Coordinates of C-alpha atoms in Angstrom, one line a residue:
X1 CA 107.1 149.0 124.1
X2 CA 109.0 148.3 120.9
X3 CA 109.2 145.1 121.2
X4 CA 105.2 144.5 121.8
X5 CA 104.8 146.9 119.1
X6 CA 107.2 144.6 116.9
X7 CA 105.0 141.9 118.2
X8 CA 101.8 142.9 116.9
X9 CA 102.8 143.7 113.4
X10 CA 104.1 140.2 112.8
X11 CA 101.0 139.3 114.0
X12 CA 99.4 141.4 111.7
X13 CA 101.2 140.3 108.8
X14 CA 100.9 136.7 109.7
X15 CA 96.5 136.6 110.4
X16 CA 95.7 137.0 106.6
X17 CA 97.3 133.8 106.3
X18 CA 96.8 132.1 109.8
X19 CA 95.1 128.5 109.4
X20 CA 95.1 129.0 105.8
X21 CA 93.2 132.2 106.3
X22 CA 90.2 130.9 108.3
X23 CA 91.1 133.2 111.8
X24 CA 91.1 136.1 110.0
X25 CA 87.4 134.8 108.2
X26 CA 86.2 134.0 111.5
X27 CA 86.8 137.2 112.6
X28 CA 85.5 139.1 110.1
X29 CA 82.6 136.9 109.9
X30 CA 81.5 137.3 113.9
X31 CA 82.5 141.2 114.1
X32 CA 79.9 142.2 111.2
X33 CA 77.5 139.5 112.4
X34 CA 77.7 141.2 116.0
X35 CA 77.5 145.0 114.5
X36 CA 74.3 143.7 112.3
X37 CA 72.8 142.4 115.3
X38 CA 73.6 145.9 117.2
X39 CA 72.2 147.6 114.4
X40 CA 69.1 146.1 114.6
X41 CA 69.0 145.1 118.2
X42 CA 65.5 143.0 119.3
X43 CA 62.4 144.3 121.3
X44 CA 62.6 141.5 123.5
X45 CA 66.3 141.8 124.7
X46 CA 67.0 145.0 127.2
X47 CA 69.1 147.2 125.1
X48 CA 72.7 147.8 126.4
X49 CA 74.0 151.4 127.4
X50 CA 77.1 150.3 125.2
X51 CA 74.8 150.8 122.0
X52 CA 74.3 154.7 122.3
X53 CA 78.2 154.7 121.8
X54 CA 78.0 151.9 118.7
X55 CA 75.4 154.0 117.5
X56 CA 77.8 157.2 117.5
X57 CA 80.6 155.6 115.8
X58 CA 79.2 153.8 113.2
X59 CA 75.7 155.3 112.6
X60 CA 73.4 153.4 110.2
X61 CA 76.3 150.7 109.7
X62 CA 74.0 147.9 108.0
X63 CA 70.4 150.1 108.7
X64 CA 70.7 152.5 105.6
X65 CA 71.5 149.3 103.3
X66 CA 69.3 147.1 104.8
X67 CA 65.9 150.1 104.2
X68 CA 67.6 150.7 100.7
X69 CA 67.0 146.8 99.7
X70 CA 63.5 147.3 101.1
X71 CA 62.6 150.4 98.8
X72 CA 64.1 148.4 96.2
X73 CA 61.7 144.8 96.8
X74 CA 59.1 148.2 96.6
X75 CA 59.6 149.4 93.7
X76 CA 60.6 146.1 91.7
X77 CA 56.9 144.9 92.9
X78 CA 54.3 147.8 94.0
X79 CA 51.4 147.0 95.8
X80 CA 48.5 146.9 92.9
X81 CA 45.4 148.0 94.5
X82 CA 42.7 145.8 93.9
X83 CA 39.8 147.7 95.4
X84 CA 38.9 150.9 96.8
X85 CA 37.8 151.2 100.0
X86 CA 38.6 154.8 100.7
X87 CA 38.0 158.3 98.5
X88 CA 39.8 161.2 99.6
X89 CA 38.3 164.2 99.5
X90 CA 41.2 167.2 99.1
X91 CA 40.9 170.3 100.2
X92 CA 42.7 171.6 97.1
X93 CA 43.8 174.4 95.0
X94 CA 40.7 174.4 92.7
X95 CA 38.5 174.7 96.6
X96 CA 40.7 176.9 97.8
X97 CA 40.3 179.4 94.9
X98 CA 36.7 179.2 94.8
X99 CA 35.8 178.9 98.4
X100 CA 38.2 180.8 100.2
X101 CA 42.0 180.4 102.1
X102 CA 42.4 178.1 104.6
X103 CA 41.4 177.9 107.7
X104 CA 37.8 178.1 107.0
X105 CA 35.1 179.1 109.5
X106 CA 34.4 176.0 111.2
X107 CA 30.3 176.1 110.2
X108 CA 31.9 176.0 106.7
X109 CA 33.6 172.7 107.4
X110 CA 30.3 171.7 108.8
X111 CA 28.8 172.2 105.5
X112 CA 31.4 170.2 103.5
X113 CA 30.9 166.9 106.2
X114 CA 26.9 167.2 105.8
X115 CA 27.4 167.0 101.8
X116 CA 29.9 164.3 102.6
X117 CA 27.5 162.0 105.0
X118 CA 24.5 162.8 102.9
X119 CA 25.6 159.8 100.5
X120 CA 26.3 157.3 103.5
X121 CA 29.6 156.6 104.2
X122 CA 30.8 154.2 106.3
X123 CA 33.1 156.4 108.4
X124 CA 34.7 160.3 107.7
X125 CA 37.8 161.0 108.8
X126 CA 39.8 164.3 109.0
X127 CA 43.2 165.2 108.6
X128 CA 43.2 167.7 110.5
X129 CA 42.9 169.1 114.0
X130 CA 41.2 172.7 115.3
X131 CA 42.9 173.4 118.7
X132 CA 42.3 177.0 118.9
X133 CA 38.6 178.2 118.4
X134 CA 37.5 179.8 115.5
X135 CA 37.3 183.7 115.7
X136 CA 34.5 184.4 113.0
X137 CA 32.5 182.4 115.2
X138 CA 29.4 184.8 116.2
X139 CA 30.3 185.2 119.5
X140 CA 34.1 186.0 118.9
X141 CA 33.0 188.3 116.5
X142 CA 31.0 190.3 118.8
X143 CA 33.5 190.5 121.8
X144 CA 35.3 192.7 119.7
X145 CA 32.2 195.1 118.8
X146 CA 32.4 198.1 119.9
X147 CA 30.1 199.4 123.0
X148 CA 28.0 201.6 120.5
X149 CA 27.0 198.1 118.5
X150 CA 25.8 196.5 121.7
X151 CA 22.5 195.2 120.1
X152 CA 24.4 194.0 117.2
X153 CA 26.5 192.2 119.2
X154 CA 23.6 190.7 121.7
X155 CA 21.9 189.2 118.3
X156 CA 25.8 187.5 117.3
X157 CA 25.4 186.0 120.6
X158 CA 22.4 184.8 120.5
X159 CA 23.5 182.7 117.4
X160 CA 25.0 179.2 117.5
X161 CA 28.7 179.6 117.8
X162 CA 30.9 177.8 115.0
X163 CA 31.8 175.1 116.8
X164 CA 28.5 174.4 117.8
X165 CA 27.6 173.9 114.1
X166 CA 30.7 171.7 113.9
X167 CA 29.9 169.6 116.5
X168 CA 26.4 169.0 115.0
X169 CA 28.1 167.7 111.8
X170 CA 30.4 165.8 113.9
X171 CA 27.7 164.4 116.1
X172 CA 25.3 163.1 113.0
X173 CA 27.8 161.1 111.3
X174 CA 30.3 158.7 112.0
X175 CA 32.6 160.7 112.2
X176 CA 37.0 160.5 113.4
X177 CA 39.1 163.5 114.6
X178 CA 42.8 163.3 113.7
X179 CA 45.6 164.5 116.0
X180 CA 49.4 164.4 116.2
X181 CA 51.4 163.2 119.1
X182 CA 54.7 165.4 120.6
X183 CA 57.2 164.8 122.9
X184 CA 57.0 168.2 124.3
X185 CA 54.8 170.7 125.1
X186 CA 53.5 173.6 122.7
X187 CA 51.2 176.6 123.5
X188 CA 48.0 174.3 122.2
X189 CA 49.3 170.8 123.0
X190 CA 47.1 168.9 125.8
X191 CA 48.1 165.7 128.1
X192 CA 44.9 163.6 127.3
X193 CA 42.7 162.7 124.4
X194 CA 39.2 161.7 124.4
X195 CA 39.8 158.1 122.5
X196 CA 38.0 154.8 122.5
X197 CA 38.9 152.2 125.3
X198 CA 41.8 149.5 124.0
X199 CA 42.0 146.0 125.4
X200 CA 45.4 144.4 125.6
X201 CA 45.0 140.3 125.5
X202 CA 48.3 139.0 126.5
X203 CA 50.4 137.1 128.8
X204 CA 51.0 138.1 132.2
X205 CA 53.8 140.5 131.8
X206 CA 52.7 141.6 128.5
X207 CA 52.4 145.0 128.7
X208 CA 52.4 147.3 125.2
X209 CA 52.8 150.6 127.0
X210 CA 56.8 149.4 127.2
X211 CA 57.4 148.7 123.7
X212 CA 55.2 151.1 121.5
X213 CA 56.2 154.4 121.1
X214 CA 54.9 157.0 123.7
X215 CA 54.4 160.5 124.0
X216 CA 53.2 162.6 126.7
X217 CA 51.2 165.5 124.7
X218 CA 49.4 165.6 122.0
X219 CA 47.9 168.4 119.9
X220 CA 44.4 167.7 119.2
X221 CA 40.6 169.6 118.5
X222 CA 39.0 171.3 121.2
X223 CA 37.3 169.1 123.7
X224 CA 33.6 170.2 122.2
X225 CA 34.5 168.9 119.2
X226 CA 36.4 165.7 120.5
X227 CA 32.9 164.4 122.4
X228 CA 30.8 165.3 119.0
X229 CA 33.0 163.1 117.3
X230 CA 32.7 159.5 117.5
X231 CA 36.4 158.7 117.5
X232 CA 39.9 160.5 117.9
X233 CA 43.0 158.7 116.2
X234 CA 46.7 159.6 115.4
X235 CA 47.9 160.5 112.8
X236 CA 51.8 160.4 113.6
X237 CA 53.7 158.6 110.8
X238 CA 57.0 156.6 111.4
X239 CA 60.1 159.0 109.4
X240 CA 63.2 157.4 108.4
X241 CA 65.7 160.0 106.8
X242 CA 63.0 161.5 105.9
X243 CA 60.8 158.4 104.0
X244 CA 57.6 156.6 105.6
X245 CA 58.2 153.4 105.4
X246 CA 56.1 152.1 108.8
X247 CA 53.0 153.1 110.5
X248 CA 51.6 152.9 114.0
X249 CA 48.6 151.5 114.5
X250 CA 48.8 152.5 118.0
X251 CA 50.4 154.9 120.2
X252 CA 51.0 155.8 123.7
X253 CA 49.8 158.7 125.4
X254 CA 50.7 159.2 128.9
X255 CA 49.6 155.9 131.0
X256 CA 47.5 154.9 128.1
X257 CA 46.9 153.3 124.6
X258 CA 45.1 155.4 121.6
X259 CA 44.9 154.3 118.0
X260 CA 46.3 155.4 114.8
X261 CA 43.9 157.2 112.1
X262 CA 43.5 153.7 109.9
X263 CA 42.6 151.1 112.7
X264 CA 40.2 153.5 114.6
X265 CA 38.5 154.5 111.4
X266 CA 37.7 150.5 110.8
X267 CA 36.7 150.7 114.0
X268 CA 34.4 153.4 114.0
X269 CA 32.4 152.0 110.4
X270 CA 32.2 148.8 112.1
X271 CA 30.7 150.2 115.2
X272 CA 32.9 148.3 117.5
X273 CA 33.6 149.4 121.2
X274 CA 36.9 149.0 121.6
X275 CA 40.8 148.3 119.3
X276 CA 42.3 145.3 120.5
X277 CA 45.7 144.9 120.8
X278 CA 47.6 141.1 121.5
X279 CA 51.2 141.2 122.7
X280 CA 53.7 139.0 124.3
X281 CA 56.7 140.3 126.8
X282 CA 58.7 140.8 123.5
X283 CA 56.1 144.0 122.4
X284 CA 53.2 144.2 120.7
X285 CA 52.3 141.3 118.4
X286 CA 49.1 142.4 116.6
X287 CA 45.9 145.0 116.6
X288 CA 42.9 144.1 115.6
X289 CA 38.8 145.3 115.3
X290 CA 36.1 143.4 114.7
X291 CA 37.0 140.4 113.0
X292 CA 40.2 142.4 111.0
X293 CA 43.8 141.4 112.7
X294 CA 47.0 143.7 111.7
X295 CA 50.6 141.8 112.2
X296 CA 53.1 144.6 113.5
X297 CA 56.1 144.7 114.3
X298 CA 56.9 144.9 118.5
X299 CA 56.7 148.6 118.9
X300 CA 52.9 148.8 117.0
X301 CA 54.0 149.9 113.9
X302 CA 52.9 148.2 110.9
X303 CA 55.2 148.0 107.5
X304 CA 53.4 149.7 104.5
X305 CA 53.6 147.9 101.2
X306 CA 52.9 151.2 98.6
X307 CA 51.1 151.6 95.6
X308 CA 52.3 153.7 93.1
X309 CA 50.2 157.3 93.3
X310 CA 49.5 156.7 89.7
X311 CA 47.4 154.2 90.4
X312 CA 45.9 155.6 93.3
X313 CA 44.6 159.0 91.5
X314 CA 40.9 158.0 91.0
X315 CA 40.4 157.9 94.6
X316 CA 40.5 161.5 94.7
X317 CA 37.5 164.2 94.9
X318 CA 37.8 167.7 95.0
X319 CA 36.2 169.1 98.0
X320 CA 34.8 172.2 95.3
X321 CA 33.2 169.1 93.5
X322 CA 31.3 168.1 96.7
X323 CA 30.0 171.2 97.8
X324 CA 28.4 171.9 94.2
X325 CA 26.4 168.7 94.5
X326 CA 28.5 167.4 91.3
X327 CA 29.9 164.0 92.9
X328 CA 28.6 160.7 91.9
X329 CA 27.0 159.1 95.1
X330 CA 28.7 156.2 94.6
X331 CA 31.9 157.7 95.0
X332 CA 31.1 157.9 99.3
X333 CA 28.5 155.2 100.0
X334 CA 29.7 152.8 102.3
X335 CA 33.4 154.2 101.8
X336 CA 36.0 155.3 104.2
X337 CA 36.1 159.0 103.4
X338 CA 38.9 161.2 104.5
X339 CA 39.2 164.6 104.2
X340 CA 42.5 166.6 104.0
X341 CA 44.6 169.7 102.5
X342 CA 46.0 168.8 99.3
X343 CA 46.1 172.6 98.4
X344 CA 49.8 174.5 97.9
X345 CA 51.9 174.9 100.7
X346 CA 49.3 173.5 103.0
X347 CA 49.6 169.9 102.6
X348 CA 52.2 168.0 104.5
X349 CA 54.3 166.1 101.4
X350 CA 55.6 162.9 102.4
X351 CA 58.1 160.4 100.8
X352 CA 57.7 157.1 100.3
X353 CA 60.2 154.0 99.2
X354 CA 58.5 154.5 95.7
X355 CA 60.7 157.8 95.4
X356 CA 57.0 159.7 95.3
X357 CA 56.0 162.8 97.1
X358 CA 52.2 162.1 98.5
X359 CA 50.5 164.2 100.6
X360 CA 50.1 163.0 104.2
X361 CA 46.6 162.2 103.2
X362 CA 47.3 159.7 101.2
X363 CA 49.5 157.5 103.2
X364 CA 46.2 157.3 105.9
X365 CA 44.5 155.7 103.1
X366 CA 47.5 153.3 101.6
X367 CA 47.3 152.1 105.3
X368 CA 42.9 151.7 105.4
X369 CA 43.9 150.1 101.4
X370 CA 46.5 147.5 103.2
X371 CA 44.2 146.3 105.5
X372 CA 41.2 145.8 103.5
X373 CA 43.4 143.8 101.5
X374 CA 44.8 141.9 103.9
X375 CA 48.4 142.6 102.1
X376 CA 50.5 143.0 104.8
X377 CA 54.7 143.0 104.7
X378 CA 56.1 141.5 107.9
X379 CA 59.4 141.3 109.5
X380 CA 58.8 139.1 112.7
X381 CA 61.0 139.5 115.7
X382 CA 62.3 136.0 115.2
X383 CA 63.6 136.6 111.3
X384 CA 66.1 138.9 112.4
X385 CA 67.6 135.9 114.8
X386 CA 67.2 133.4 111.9
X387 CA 69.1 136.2 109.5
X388 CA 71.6 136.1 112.2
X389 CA 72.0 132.0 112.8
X390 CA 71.8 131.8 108.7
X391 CA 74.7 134.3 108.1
X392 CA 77.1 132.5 110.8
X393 CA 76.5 128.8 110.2
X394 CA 76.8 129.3 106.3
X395 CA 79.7 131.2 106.9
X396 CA 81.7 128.9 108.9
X397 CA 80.8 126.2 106.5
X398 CA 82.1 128.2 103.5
X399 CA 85.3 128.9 106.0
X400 CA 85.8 125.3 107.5
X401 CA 85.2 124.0 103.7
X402 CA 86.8 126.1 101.5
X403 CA 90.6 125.7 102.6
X404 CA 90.8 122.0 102.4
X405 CA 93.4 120.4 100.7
X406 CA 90.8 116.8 100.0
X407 CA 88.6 118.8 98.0
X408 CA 88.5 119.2 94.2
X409 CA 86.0 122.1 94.5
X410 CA 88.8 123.9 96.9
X411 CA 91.2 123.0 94.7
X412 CA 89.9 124.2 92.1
X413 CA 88.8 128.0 93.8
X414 CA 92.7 128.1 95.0
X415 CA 94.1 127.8 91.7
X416 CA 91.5 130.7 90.0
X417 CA 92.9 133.2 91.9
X418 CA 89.4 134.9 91.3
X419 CA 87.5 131.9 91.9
X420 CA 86.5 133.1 95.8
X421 CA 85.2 136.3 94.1
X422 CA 83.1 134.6 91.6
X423 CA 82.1 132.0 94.4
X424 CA 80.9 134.6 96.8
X425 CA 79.1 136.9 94.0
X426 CA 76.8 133.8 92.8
X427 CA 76.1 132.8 96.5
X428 CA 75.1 136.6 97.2
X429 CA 72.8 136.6 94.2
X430 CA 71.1 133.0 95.1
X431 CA 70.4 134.9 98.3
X432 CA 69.1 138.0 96.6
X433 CA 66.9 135.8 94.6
X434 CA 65.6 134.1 97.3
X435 CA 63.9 137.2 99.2
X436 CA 63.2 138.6 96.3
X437 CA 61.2 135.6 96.0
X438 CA 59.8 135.4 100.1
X439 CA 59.1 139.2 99.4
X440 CA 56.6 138.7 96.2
X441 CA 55.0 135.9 97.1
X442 CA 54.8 136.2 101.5
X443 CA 55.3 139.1 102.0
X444 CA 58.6 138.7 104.7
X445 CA 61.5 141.4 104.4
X446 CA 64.5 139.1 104.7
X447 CA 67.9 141.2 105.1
X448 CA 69.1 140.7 101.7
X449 CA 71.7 143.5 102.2
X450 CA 73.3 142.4 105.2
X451 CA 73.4 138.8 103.9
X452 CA 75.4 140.2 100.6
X453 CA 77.4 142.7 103.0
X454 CA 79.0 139.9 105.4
X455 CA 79.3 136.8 102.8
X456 CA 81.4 139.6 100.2
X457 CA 83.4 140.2 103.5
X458 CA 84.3 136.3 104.6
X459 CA 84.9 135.4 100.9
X460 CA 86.3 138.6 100.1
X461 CA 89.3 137.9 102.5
X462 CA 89.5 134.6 101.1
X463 CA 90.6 136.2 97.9
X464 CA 93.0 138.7 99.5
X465 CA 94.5 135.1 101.0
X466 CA 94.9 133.5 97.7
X467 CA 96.8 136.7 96.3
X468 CA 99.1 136.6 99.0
X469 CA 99.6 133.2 98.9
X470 CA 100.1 133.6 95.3
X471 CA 102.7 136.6 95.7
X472 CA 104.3 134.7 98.4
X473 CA 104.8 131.4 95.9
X474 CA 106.2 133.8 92.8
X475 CA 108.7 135.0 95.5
X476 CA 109.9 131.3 96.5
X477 CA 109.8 130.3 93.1
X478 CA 111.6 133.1 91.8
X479 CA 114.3 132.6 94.8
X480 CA 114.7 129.1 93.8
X481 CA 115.0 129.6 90.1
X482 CA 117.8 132.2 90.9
X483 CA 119.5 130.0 93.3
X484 CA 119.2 127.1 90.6
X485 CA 120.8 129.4 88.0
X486 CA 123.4 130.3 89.8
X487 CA 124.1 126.6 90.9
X488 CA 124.6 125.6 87.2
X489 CA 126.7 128.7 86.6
X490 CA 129.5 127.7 89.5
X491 CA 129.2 124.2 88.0
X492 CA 130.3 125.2 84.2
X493 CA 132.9 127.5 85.9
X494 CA 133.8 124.5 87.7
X495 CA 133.8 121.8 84.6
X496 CA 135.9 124.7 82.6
X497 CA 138.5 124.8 85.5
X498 CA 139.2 121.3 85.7
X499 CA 139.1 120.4 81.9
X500 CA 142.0 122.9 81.5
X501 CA 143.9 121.6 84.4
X502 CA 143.4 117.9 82.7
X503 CA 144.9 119.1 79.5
X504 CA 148.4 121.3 81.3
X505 CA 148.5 117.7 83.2
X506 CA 148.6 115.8 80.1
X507 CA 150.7 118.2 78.0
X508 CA 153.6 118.1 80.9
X509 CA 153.6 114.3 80.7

């Protein structure tokens, strides 16, 4: 055992400097290209039980750096909205005071959505779902009546409940129910939801139910108010440590497909039948209505590009505002109006790679804004293969090059002992610069991060080479100049002896 043990450490000690230091940068170079692949491991590959375990030992190894490079390309260049297709209008603090706390009797709602639609929007959405029924409702209110009140309570009957009024509302205008998606059951949560028909065009095999992600209850409106409305969407947002950074456009429910708030509220002003969706056998490709088409990544989730809330402020309307008849038309017509809770401790506050807290309303309408512009951010299935191919082949070229003796420029990087440093910091930023560049200007997030993270690595140990090689020459030369020294020394000593015994020879003759 000692003597394997004795073994390995002289191997140890010996890799740095193996093949003038190119084992130990191969190594390097293929382990972190492997873990980055792992880390980030492609839709259209099965994923390996082995991962679960990776994933354990060396959580978010190159995925925290790789989002933190994305927020970054965010902030450096914010989306700047160039029109406004969608006006919010919040349920806020100044509605709340005036109107009363939330929730509100349903026929109350109702009369917020008939201000809304009397200016001719193109579609209303709202953020928010009524699973439970509403107990001022006439009806509720007379079941619990006492026996005494019995006419009373026969003339609250005979009155349209609530919901009925909601539906009404719901019914007249075009009009989209949200609804949030679980994993497991709750005391409210259903199985189904009554959403608008989605046709998959794909090829055989293609199938988006496998790759998107999927749920199997959802907690959505009663049904009488999901057939008054004229769509039911989603409104599930995509959390990583605790920032929204993706969106789906659709989901899966069960055995089938339903659609995110954004894509079926296009769909609903358009008046289309159905959400298409195109995928491949890698995962879902794209989803489209009417003539828009929405690249996503395989799982149906679509990268948001942000604008800064600042700039997003005059989309909002307070819902006080609306129901005093002091809102400029203009502000709804033909406009994608959503409605939502803005108000204290009501509103769910979201982050976003800006470093803002919105609320959830408004990243439904940074998602409606980044369609109508058509200003998408992509990261294709392929770019994370061409990451992967770029990372190796540069790196073997920078380790088959760099070590040869022929070469002024290696000549040159050996005898500044930083020289590797300095080469691998100005490659790293030329690669910085570059999707800095592909992120401005098309919109592709290219893995700058991981990129910086293996090339520091390969030329990194490069530079740990040269300073042992450089230790190791001191040491020789020092040896030598020693061994030189005491060379001459023995020689004088030598010279001395026989000089004297030259001069007893001569003095005796």
């Amino acid at each position: 055992m000692k003597r394997y043990r004795d073994s390995l450490i002289r191997f140890l000690k010996r890799l740095p400097s193996a093949y003038h230091g190119r084992l130990m940068a191969v190594t390097i170079l293929l382990g972190l290209s492997l873990l980055n692949l792992l880390s980030e491991w492609p839709h259209e590959l099965p994923r390996p039980d082995f991962l679960d375990t990776v994933d354990r030992l060396l959580p978010d190894s190159f995925g925290t750096p790789r989002q933190l490079l994305f927020d970054h390309f965010q902030r450096w260049f914010p989306r700047t909205p160039t029109a406004q297709p969608v006006t919010i209008v919040a349920i806020d603090d100044r509605t709340l005071a005036a109107v009363g706390q939330w929730p509100w009797p349903r026929n109350r709602l109702a009369v917020l959505i008939d201000a809304i639609a009397a200016h001719k929007p193109a579609a209303i959405g709202l953020d928010i779902y009524m699973p439970e029924a509403d107990q001022t409702s006439p009806d509720r209110v007379a079941d619990n009546l006492p026996a005494t009140a019995a006419s009373l309570a026969a003339g609250l009957r005979a009155l349209p409940s609530h919901e009925a009024i909601l539906a009404r509302s719901l019914r007249a205008t075009r009009s989209v129910l949200g609804a949030v998606a679980f994993d497991h059951a709750t005391a409210n949560t259903r199985t189904d939801l009554l959403s608008a028909p989605i046709l998959v065009h794909g090829a055989d095999g293609a199938n988006p139910l496998d790759s998107v992600l999927r749920y199997h209850y959802v907690l959505a409106s009663l049904p009488e108010l999901q057939a008054a409305a004229h769509g039911q969407a989603m409104l599930n947002v995509a959390l990583d440590q605790g920032t929204v950074r993706r969106i789906p456009l659709i989901l899966g429910l069960g055995n089938h497909l339903v659609p995110g708030m954004a894509i079926e509220m296009l769909r609903v002003a358009t008046h289309s039948p159905m959400v298409e969706v195109f995928a491949s056998p890698a995962g879902v490709l794209s989803v489209g209505v009417a003539d828009v088409q929405v690249p996503t990544q395989p799982n149906g989730e679509m990268w948001l590009h942000f604008a800064s809330i600042r700039s997003t402020q005059n989309r909002y309307v307070s819902a006080r505002d609306v129901l005093d008849g002091q809102v400029d038309a203009e502000r709804f017509r033909n406009k994608l109006v959503l409605v939502g809770l803005t108000g204290t401790g009501l509103s769910d506050v979201r982050a976003t790679p800006l470093g803002e807290q919105v609320p959830g309303i408004e990243i439904q309408a940074q998602v409606i804004e980044t369609i109508f512009e058509e200003h998408f951010l992509q990261r294709p299935a392929w770019l994370k293969w061409g990451e992967t191919v770029f990372i190796i082949t540069f790196g073997l070229l920078v380790i088959w090059y760099l070590p040869r003796t022929d070469s002024r420029f290696a000549t040159f990087i050996r005898s500044f002992r930083r020289g590797s440093a300095v080469l691998g910091i100005t490659l790293n930023l030329l690669s910085l610069l570059s999707c800095v560049l592909l992120f401005k200007y098309g919109g592709l997030l290219v893995d700058a991060a991981s990129i910086f993270i293996i090339g520091s690595a390969v030329m990194g140990s490069f530079f740990s080479t040269a300073l042992l090689d450089d230790d190791a020459k001191k040491q020789r030369d020092a040896a030598r100049a020693h061994t030189d020294d005491g060379g001459k020394g023995s020689g004088k000593s030598i010279d001395g002896a026989l000089a004297r015994w030259k001069r007893i020879h001569r003095s005796s003759k």
